[in-house]
């Protein structure tokens, strides 16, 4: 069973995701990092993953190119949780490996 704090954070994450979606409808390519500022570190990775999933969906819908390595580099603390999504997207696009933070590797080998 979730604690009261976990439930509050879950609602906060939902609210942030809703705001991110509204931002996508009002502007092009809102910055994920701006939406992660008020979430406690313990829940930040969960929020990042959800925001990246939304970002990918909106980019695909609008035919805006994806920068898979950009997600990995911008959010190294969430890379372990993002990796399954990024690998799935790479398989769909035929791209090569996602760079580790700090590497010069790209997905366009």
CSV table of C-alpha atoms in Angstrom, one decimal:
chain,number,residue,atom,x,y,z
A,1,UNK,CA,0.0,0.0,0.0
A,2,UNK,CA,1.3,3.5,-0.9
A,3,UNK,CA,2.0,5.9,1.9
A,4,UNK,CA,0.3,9.3,2.0
A,5,UNK,CA,3.5,10.9,0.8
A,6,UNK,CA,3.7,8.5,-2.2
A,7,UNK,CA,0.1,9.2,-3.1
A,8,UNK,CA,0.7,13.0,-2.9
A,9,UNK,CA,3.8,12.6,-5.1
A,10,UNK,CA,1.9,10.5,-7.6
A,11,UNK,CA,-0.8,13.2,-7.9
A,12,UNK,CA,2.0,15.8,-8.3
A,13,UNK,CA,3.6,13.7,-11.0
A,14,UNK,CA,0.2,13.4,-12.8
A,15,UNK,CA,-0.3,17.2,-12.5
A,16,UNK,CA,3.2,17.9,-13.9
A,17,UNK,CA,2.5,15.5,-16.8
A,18,UNK,CA,-0.8,17.3,-17.5
A,19,UNK,CA,1.0,20.6,-17.5
A,20,UNK,CA,3.7,19.2,-19.9
A,21,UNK,CA,1.0,18.0,-22.3
A,22,UNK,CA,-0.7,21.4,-22.2
A,23,UNK,CA,2.7,23.0,-22.9
A,24,UNK,CA,3.0,20.7,-26.0
A,25,UNK,CA,-0.3,22.0,-27.2
A,26,UNK,CA,0.6,25.6,-26.6
A,27,UNK,CA,4.2,25.6,-27.9
A,28,UNK,CA,6.7,23.6,-29.7
A,29,UNK,CA,9.0,21.2,-27.8
A,30,UNK,CA,8.7,22.3,-24.1
A,31,UNK,CA,11.9,21.5,-22.1
A,32,UNK,CA,11.5,18.5,-19.9
A,33,UNK,CA,13.9,19.7,-17.3
A,34,UNK,CA,11.8,22.7,-16.5
A,35,UNK,CA,9.0,20.4,-15.4
A,36,UNK,CA,11.2,18.4,-13.0
A,37,UNK,CA,12.2,21.1,-10.7
A,38,UNK,CA,9.7,20.7,-7.9
A,39,UNK,CA,9.7,16.9,-7.5
A,40,UNK,CA,11.7,15.3,-4.7
A,41,UNK,CA,14.8,13.5,-5.9
A,42,UNK,CA,13.4,10.1,-4.9
A,43,UNK,CA,10.6,10.5,-7.4
A,44,UNK,CA,12.3,12.5,-10.1
A,45,UNK,CA,13.4,9.5,-12.2
A,46,UNK,CA,9.8,8.3,-12.4
A,47,UNK,CA,8.7,11.8,-13.6
A,48,UNK,CA,11.5,12.0,-16.1
A,49,UNK,CA,10.5,8.6,-17.6
A,50,UNK,CA,6.9,9.7,-17.9
A,51,UNK,CA,7.8,13.1,-19.4
A,52,UNK,CA,10.2,11.5,-22.0
A,53,UNK,CA,7.4,9.0,-23.0
A,54,UNK,CA,5.1,12.0,-23.5
A,55,UNK,CA,7.8,14.0,-25.3
A,56,UNK,CA,8.4,11.1,-27.7
A,57,UNK,CA,4.7,10.6,-28.4
A,58,UNK,CA,4.3,14.3,-29.3
A,59,UNK,CA,7.4,14.4,-31.4
A,60,UNK,CA,6.3,11.4,-33.3
A,61,UNK,CA,2.8,12.9,-33.8
A,62,UNK,CA,4.3,16.1,-35.1
A,63,UNK,CA,7.0,14.4,-37.1
A,64,UNK,CA,9.7,16.1,-35.1
A,65,UNK,CA,13.0,14.2,-35.1
A,66,UNK,CA,13.9,12.4,-31.9
A,67,UNK,CA,17.3,12.9,-30.2
A,68,UNK,CA,17.6,9.6,-28.2
A,69,UNK,CA,21.1,10.4,-27.0
A,70,UNK,CA,19.9,13.8,-25.9
A,71,UNK,CA,17.6,12.2,-23.4
A,72,UNK,CA,20.4,10.0,-22.1
A,73,UNK,CA,22.8,12.9,-21.8
A,74,UNK,CA,20.3,15.3,-20.3
A,75,UNK,CA,19.1,12.8,-17.7
A,76,UNK,CA,21.9,10.5,-16.8
A,77,UNK,CA,20.4,9.8,-13.4
A,78,UNK,CA,17.4,8.3,-15.1
A,79,UNK,CA,19.3,6.3,-17.8
A,80,UNK,CA,18.7,2.9,-16.2
A,81,UNK,CA,15.0,3.5,-16.3
A,82,UNK,CA,15.0,5.2,-19.7
A,83,UNK,CA,17.1,2.5,-21.4
A,84,UNK,CA,14.2,0.1,-22.2
A,85,UNK,CA,12.2,2.9,-23.9
A,86,UNK,CA,15.3,4.2,-25.7
A,87,UNK,CA,16.2,0.7,-26.9
A,88,UNK,CA,12.7,0.2,-28.2
A,89,UNK,CA,12.8,3.5,-30.0
A,90,UNK,CA,16.2,2.7,-31.5
A,91,UNK,CA,14.9,-0.6,-32.8
A,92,UNK,CA,11.9,1.1,-34.4
A,93,UNK,CA,14.2,3.7,-36.1
A,94,UNK,CA,17.1,1.5,-36.9
A,95,UNK,CA,19.5,3.6,-34.8
A,96,UNK,CA,22.5,2.3,-33.1
A,97,UNK,CA,23.5,2.4,-29.4
A,98,UNK,CA,22.4,5.1,-26.9
A,99,UNK,CA,25.5,6.9,-25.7
A,100,UNK,CA,26.5,6.7,-22.1
A,101,UNK,CA,26.7,10.1,-20.4
A,102,UNK,CA,30.0,11.8,-21.1
A,103,UNK,CA,30.7,9.7,-24.2
A,104,UNK,CA,30.9,11.1,-27.8
A,105,UNK,CA,28.9,8.2,-29.2
A,106,UNK,CA,25.8,9.0,-31.3
A,107,UNK,CA,22.9,7.1,-32.6
A,108,UNK,CA,23.9,7.8,-36.2
A,109,UNK,CA,26.9,5.5,-36.5
